[in-house]
Amino acid sequence: MTGQGNLNKFNKIYDDTYKDVLKYIIIKCQNINDSNDILQEVYYEFWKILNKKVVEEKNIKSFLLSIANNKIKKYYSLFYKLKTISLFSKNNELELIEKIDNNLNIENLIINKNNWNDIWIFLKSKKDQNIPKVFYLYYCSDLKIKEIANELNVSESYIKNLIYRTLKELKNIFEKENK
């Protein structure tokens, strides 16, 4: 019966903490494509701990965030960094100041359900991994631009540029596909 009790406790904690842990991992990850792997490792580690000892639910979110922090550090250890270095990559700086068309009407960007997957794949494939982070935090976690800027330690104008520039790019891509 303790196995079923642990499973029920795990499911409750998972449901209560999933969004916060995922948000934390997305903010701290270098590449958003790694977030699902790290999230899975966090909850797997928690499951193993839950089966070994009694875990109090009082500060469980902090406990899970500390596990997440350790998993992120481990994931991006020196070995991982060395494994992913390419001799052919160039260090291109992002130009943060770009003119944005003031006539861009964001409400006119209509996205149907079939396009959501394509959009997410497109966002995750961007070289600047802040783009999918910002879109997730802004549109899924409902954080304000100021909060996102604080979490990612960047300026608000940088966040606004990412959003508007990427929305414009998405609008162009999906308008062409719908024609």
PDB file of C-alpha atoms in Angstrom:
ATOM      1  CA  MET A   1       0.000   0.000   0.000  1.00  0.00           C
ATOM      2  CA  THR A   2       2.931   2.329   0.548  1.00  0.00           C
ATOM      3  CA  GLY A   3       3.705   2.139  -3.157  1.00  0.00           C
ATOM      4  CA  GLN A   4       0.210   3.392  -4.019  1.00  0.00           C
ATOM      5  CA  GLY A   5       0.480   6.041  -1.304  1.00  0.00           C
ATOM      6  CA  ASN A   6       3.788   7.235  -2.759  1.00  0.00           C
ATOM      7  CA  LEU A   7       2.283   7.293  -6.229  1.00  0.00           C
ATOM      8  CA  ASN A   8      -0.681   9.387  -5.070  1.00  0.00           C
ATOM      9  CA  LYS A   9       1.642  11.746  -3.180  1.00  0.00           C
ATOM     10  CA  PHE A  10       3.941  12.023  -6.200  1.00  0.00           C
ATOM     11  CA  ASN A  11       1.027  12.747  -8.556  1.00  0.00           C
ATOM     12  CA  LYS A  12      -0.327  15.455  -6.259  1.00  0.00           C
ATOM     13  CA  ILE A  13       3.074  17.122  -5.879  1.00  0.00           C
ATOM     14  CA  TYR A  14       3.719  16.809  -9.627  1.00  0.00           C
ATOM     15  CA  ASP A  15       0.401  18.486 -10.459  1.00  0.00           C
ATOM     16  CA  ASP A  16       0.985  21.254  -7.908  1.00  0.00           C
ATOM     17  CA  THR A  17       4.587  22.056  -8.901  1.00  0.00           C
ATOM     18  CA  TYR A  18       4.878  21.208 -12.614  1.00  0.00           C
ATOM     19  CA  LYS A  19       4.371  24.731 -14.010  1.00  0.00           C
ATOM     20  CA  ASP A  20       6.745  26.385 -11.545  1.00  0.00           C
ATOM     21  CA  VAL A  21       9.490  23.796 -12.010  1.00  0.00           C
ATOM     22  CA  LEU A  22       9.161  23.943 -15.798  1.00  0.00           C
ATOM     23  CA  LYS A  23       9.295  27.753 -15.744  1.00  0.00           C
ATOM     24  CA  TYR A  24      12.437  27.642 -13.581  1.00  0.00           C
ATOM     25  CA  ILE A  25      14.123  25.129 -15.885  1.00  0.00           C
ATOM     26  CA  ILE A  26      13.251  27.102 -19.018  1.00  0.00           C
ATOM     27  CA  ILE A  27      14.692  30.272 -17.511  1.00  0.00           C
ATOM     28  CA  LYS A  28      17.918  28.573 -16.435  1.00  0.00           C
ATOM     29  CA  CYS A  29      18.517  26.367 -19.509  1.00  0.00           C
ATOM     30  CA  GLN A  30      20.969  27.361 -22.187  1.00  0.00           C
ATOM     31  CA  ASN A  31      18.916  25.606 -24.842  1.00  0.00           C
ATOM     32  CA  ILE A  32      15.150  25.233 -24.521  1.00  0.00           C
ATOM     33  CA  ASN A  33      15.290  21.864 -26.273  1.00  0.00           C
ATOM     34  CA  ASP A  34      17.017  20.501 -23.150  1.00  0.00           C
ATOM     35  CA  SER A  35      14.215  21.535 -20.796  1.00  0.00           C
ATOM     36  CA  ASN A  36      12.092  18.394 -21.216  1.00  0.00           C
ATOM     37  CA  ASP A  37      15.056  16.113 -20.514  1.00  0.00           C
ATOM     38  CA  ILE A  38      15.980  18.051 -17.397  1.00  0.00           C
ATOM     39  CA  LEU A  39      12.370  18.202 -16.211  1.00  0.00           C
ATOM     40  CA  GLN A  40      12.077  14.447 -16.587  1.00  0.00           C
ATOM     41  CA  GLU A  41      15.312  13.939 -14.649  1.00  0.00           C
ATOM     42  CA  VAL A  42      14.080  16.205 -11.834  1.00  0.00           C
ATOM     43  CA  TYR A  43      10.871  14.287 -11.299  1.00  0.00           C
ATOM     44  CA  TYR A  44      12.613  10.924 -11.708  1.00  0.00           C
ATOM     45  CA  GLU A  45      15.116  11.927  -9.026  1.00  0.00           C
ATOM     46  CA  PHE A  46      12.239  13.095  -6.814  1.00  0.00           C
ATOM     47  CA  TRP A  47      10.459   9.750  -7.349  1.00  0.00           C
ATOM     48  CA  LYS A  48      13.576   7.864  -6.236  1.00  0.00           C
ATOM     49  CA  ILE A  49      13.916  10.059  -3.129  1.00  0.00           C
ATOM     50  CA  LEU A  50      10.219   9.677  -2.328  1.00  0.00           C
ATOM     51  CA  ASN A  51      10.564   5.887  -2.363  1.00  0.00           C
ATOM     52  CA  LYS A  52      13.642   5.936  -0.085  1.00  0.00           C
ATOM     53  CA  LYS A  53      12.568   8.347   2.639  1.00  0.00           C
ATOM     54  CA  VAL A  54       9.683  10.382   3.940  1.00  0.00           C
ATOM     55  CA  VAL A  55       9.437  13.769   2.258  1.00  0.00           C
ATOM     56  CA  GLU A  56       7.525  16.594   3.892  1.00  0.00           C
ATOM     57  CA  GLU A  57       5.326  18.635   1.587  1.00  0.00           C
ATOM     58  CA  LYS A  58       5.961  21.869   3.478  1.00  0.00           C
ATOM     59  CA  ASN A  59       8.819  23.210   1.320  1.00  0.00           C
ATOM     60  CA  ILE A  60       8.455  20.785  -1.568  1.00  0.00           C
ATOM     61  CA  LYS A  61       8.624  23.421  -4.304  1.00  0.00           C
ATOM     62  CA  SER A  62      11.972  24.707  -2.990  1.00  0.00           C
ATOM     63  CA  PHE A  63      13.191  21.130  -2.725  1.00  0.00           C
ATOM     64  CA  LEU A  64      12.245  20.412  -6.353  1.00  0.00           C
ATOM     65  CA  LEU A  65      13.845  23.661  -7.541  1.00  0.00           C
ATOM     66  CA  SER A  66      17.077  22.689  -5.809  1.00  0.00           C
ATOM     67  CA  ILE A  67      16.963  19.308  -7.562  1.00  0.00           C
ATOM     68  CA  ALA A  68      16.335  21.162 -10.838  1.00  0.00           C
ATOM     69  CA  ASN A  69      19.262  23.462 -10.192  1.00  0.00           C
ATOM     70  CA  ASN A  70      21.578  20.497  -9.588  1.00  0.00           C
ATOM     71  CA  LYS A  71      20.311  18.696 -12.697  1.00  0.00           C
ATOM     72  CA  ILE A  72      20.863  21.815 -14.827  1.00  0.00           C
ATOM     73  CA  LYS A  73      24.418  22.180 -13.525  1.00  0.00           C
ATOM     74  CA  LYS A  74      25.109  18.516 -14.178  1.00  0.00           C
ATOM     75  CA  TYR A  75      23.558  18.694 -17.645  1.00  0.00           C
ATOM     76  CA  TYR A  76      25.717  21.638 -18.628  1.00  0.00           C
ATOM     77  CA  SER A  77      28.900  20.321 -17.103  1.00  0.00           C
ATOM     78  CA  LEU A  78      32.244  20.767 -18.802  1.00  0.00           C
ATOM     79  CA  PHE A  79      31.853  17.436 -20.606  1.00  0.00           C
ATOM     80  CA  TYR A  80      28.585  18.534 -22.189  1.00  0.00           C
ATOM     81  CA  LYS A  81      30.057  21.880 -23.227  1.00  0.00           C
ATOM     82  CA  LEU A  82      33.087  20.234 -24.813  1.00  0.00           C
ATOM     83  CA  LYS A  83      30.854  17.765 -26.612  1.00  0.00           C
ATOM     84  CA  THR A  84      28.800  20.508 -28.262  1.00  0.00           C
ATOM     85  CA  ILE A  85      31.552  22.929 -29.315  1.00  0.00           C
ATOM     86  CA  SER A  86      31.834  23.224 -33.060  1.00  0.00           C
ATOM     87  CA  LEU A  87      34.998  24.402 -34.733  1.00  0.00           C
ATOM     88  CA  PHE A  88      32.930  25.896 -37.514  1.00  0.00           C
ATOM     89  CA  SER A  89      30.506  27.963 -35.484  1.00  0.00           C
ATOM     90  CA  LYS A  90      30.744  31.721 -35.619  1.00  0.00           C
ATOM     91  CA  ASN A  91      29.997  33.981 -32.736  1.00  0.00           C
ATOM     92  CA  ASN A  92      27.396  36.242 -34.270  1.00  0.00           C
ATOM     93  CA  GLU A  93      26.263  39.089 -32.080  1.00  0.00           C
ATOM     94  CA  LEU A  94      22.581  39.888 -32.036  1.00  0.00           C
ATOM     95  CA  GLU A  95      21.686  43.335 -33.131  1.00  0.00           C
ATOM     96  CA  LEU A  96      19.231  44.369 -30.473  1.00  0.00           C
ATOM     97  CA  ILE A  97      18.086  47.593 -32.056  1.00  0.00           C
ATOM     98  CA  GLU A  98      16.010  46.969 -35.099  1.00  0.00           C
ATOM     99  CA  LYS A  99      13.283  49.106 -36.582  1.00  0.00           C
ATOM    100  CA  ILE A 100       9.890  47.598 -35.975  1.00  0.00           C
ATOM    101  CA  ASP A 101       7.058  48.460 -38.274  1.00  0.00           C
ATOM    102  CA  ASN A 102       4.568  50.452 -36.228  1.00  0.00           C
ATOM    103  CA  ASN A 103       1.755  49.248 -38.479  1.00  0.00           C
ATOM    104  CA  LEU A 104       2.243  45.656 -37.340  1.00  0.00           C
ATOM    105  CA  ASN A 105      -1.110  44.572 -35.957  1.00  0.00           C
ATOM    106  CA  ILE A 106      -0.487  41.641 -33.644  1.00  0.00           C
ATOM    107  CA  GLU A 107      -4.194  40.827 -33.387  1.00  0.00           C
ATOM    108  CA  ASN A 108      -4.241  40.133 -37.129  1.00  0.00           C
ATOM    109  CA  LEU A 109      -1.790  37.293 -36.649  1.00  0.00           C
ATOM    110  CA  ILE A 110      -4.300  34.445 -36.665  1.00  0.00           C
ATOM    111  CA  ILE A 111      -2.961  31.068 -35.716  1.00  0.00           C
ATOM    112  CA  ASN A 112      -5.038  27.951 -35.997  1.00  0.00           C
ATOM    113  CA  LYS A 113      -4.468  24.829 -33.917  1.00  0.00           C
ATOM    114  CA  ASN A 114      -2.622  23.064 -36.717  1.00  0.00           C
ATOM    115  CA  ASN A 115      -0.006  25.812 -36.804  1.00  0.00           C
ATOM    116  CA  TRP A 116       0.864  25.723 -33.089  1.00  0.00           C
ATOM    117  CA  ASN A 117       3.163  22.741 -33.434  1.00  0.00           C
ATOM    118  CA  ASP A 118       4.868  24.275 -36.472  1.00  0.00           C
ATOM    119  CA  ILE A 119       5.316  27.556 -34.627  1.00  0.00           C
ATOM    120  CA  TRP A 120       6.825  25.875 -31.571  1.00  0.00           C
ATOM    121  CA  ILE A 121       9.230  23.863 -33.731  1.00  0.00           C
ATOM    122  CA  PHE A 122      10.178  27.076 -35.549  1.00  0.00           C
ATOM    123  CA  LEU A 123      10.784  28.924 -32.271  1.00  0.00           C
ATOM    124  CA  LYS A 124      12.904  26.134 -30.799  1.00  0.00           C
ATOM    125  CA  SER A 125      15.037  26.010 -33.935  1.00  0.00           C
ATOM    126  CA  LYS A 126      16.084  29.649 -33.605  1.00  0.00           C
ATOM    127  CA  LYS A 127      19.773  30.212 -32.913  1.00  0.00           C
ATOM    128  CA  ASP A 128      18.947  32.646 -30.115  1.00  0.00           C
ATOM    129  CA  GLN A 129      17.463  30.350 -27.483  1.00  0.00           C
ATOM    130  CA  ASN A 130      16.019  33.328 -25.624  1.00  0.00           C
ATOM    131  CA  ILE A 131      13.289  33.481 -28.275  1.00  0.00           C
ATOM    132  CA  PRO A 132      11.470  30.261 -27.296  1.00  0.00           C
ATOM    133  CA  LYS A 133      12.065  31.056 -23.616  1.00  0.00           C
ATOM    134  CA  VAL A 134      10.484  34.486 -23.976  1.00  0.00           C
ATOM    135  CA  PHE A 135       7.522  33.154 -25.972  1.00  0.00           C
ATOM    136  CA  TYR A 136       6.892  30.395 -23.455  1.00  0.00           C
ATOM    137  CA  LEU A 137       7.131  32.741 -20.480  1.00  0.00           C
ATOM    138  CA  TYR A 138       5.047  35.457 -22.143  1.00  0.00           C
ATOM    139  CA  TYR A 139       2.304  33.409 -23.793  1.00  0.00           C
ATOM    140  CA  CYS A 140       2.150  30.235 -21.669  1.00  0.00           C
ATOM    141  CA  SER A 141       3.196  31.420 -18.207  1.00  0.00           C
ATOM    142  CA  ASP A 142       1.574  34.853 -18.632  1.00  0.00           C
ATOM    143  CA  LEU A 143       4.578  36.721 -17.277  1.00  0.00           C
ATOM    144  CA  LYS A 144       4.840  40.408 -18.044  1.00  0.00           C
ATOM    145  CA  ILE A 145       7.701  41.742 -20.163  1.00  0.00           C
ATOM    146  CA  LYS A 146       9.284  43.338 -17.093  1.00  0.00           C
ATOM    147  CA  GLU A 147       9.172  40.033 -15.177  1.00  0.00           C
ATOM    148  CA  ILE A 148      10.699  38.126 -18.091  1.00  0.00           C
ATOM    149  CA  ALA A 149      13.473  40.713 -18.401  1.00  0.00           C
ATOM    150  CA  ASN A 150      14.237  40.368 -14.695  1.00  0.00           C
ATOM    151  CA  GLU A 151      14.228  36.556 -14.819  1.00  0.00           C
ATOM    152  CA  LEU A 152      16.546  36.431 -17.841  1.00  0.00           C
ATOM    153  CA  ASN A 153      18.708  39.380 -16.702  1.00  0.00           C
ATOM    154  CA  VAL A 154      18.182  41.356 -19.900  1.00  0.00           C
ATOM    155  CA  SER A 155      16.543  44.672 -20.741  1.00  0.00           C
ATOM    156  CA  GLU A 156      12.840  45.098 -21.378  1.00  0.00           C
ATOM    157  CA  SER A 157      13.559  46.539 -24.827  1.00  0.00           C
ATOM    158  CA  TYR A 158      15.443  43.361 -25.712  1.00  0.00           C
ATOM    159  CA  ILE A 159      12.388  41.275 -24.738  1.00  0.00           C
ATOM    160  CA  LYS A 160      10.071  43.559 -26.719  1.00  0.00           C
ATOM    161  CA  ASN A 161      12.373  43.332 -29.743  1.00  0.00           C
ATOM    162  CA  LEU A 162      12.402  39.538 -29.565  1.00  0.00           C
ATOM    163  CA  ILE A 163       8.626  39.354 -29.351  1.00  0.00           C
ATOM    164  CA  TYR A 164       7.793  41.859 -32.075  1.00  0.00           C
ATOM    165  CA  ARG A 165      10.543  40.808 -34.462  1.00  0.00           C
ATOM    166  CA  THR A 166       9.601  37.126 -34.116  1.00  0.00           C
ATOM    167  CA  LEU A 167       5.877  37.861 -34.435  1.00  0.00           C
ATOM    168  CA  LYS A 168       6.595  39.756 -37.635  1.00  0.00           C
ATOM    169  CA  GLU A 169       8.652  36.828 -38.920  1.00  0.00           C
ATOM    170  CA  LEU A 170       5.892  34.363 -37.982  1.00  0.00           C
ATOM    171  CA  LYS A 171       3.295  36.537 -39.667  1.00  0.00           C
ATOM    172  CA  ASN A 172       5.313  36.581 -42.897  1.00  0.00           C
ATOM    173  CA  ILE A 173       5.904  32.848 -42.851  1.00  0.00           C
ATOM    174  CA  PHE A 174       2.323  31.831 -42.102  1.00  0.00           C
ATOM    175  CA  GLU A 175       0.755  34.399 -44.412  1.00  0.00           C
ATOM    176  CA  LYS A 176       2.796  32.911 -47.277  1.00  0.00           C
ATOM    177  CA  GLU A 177       1.722  29.378 -46.318  1.00  0.00           C
ATOM    178  CA  ASN A 178      -1.952  30.337 -46.159  1.00  0.00           C
ATOM    179  CA  LYS A 179      -1.935  31.950 -49.605  1.00  0.00           C
TER     180      LYS A 179
END
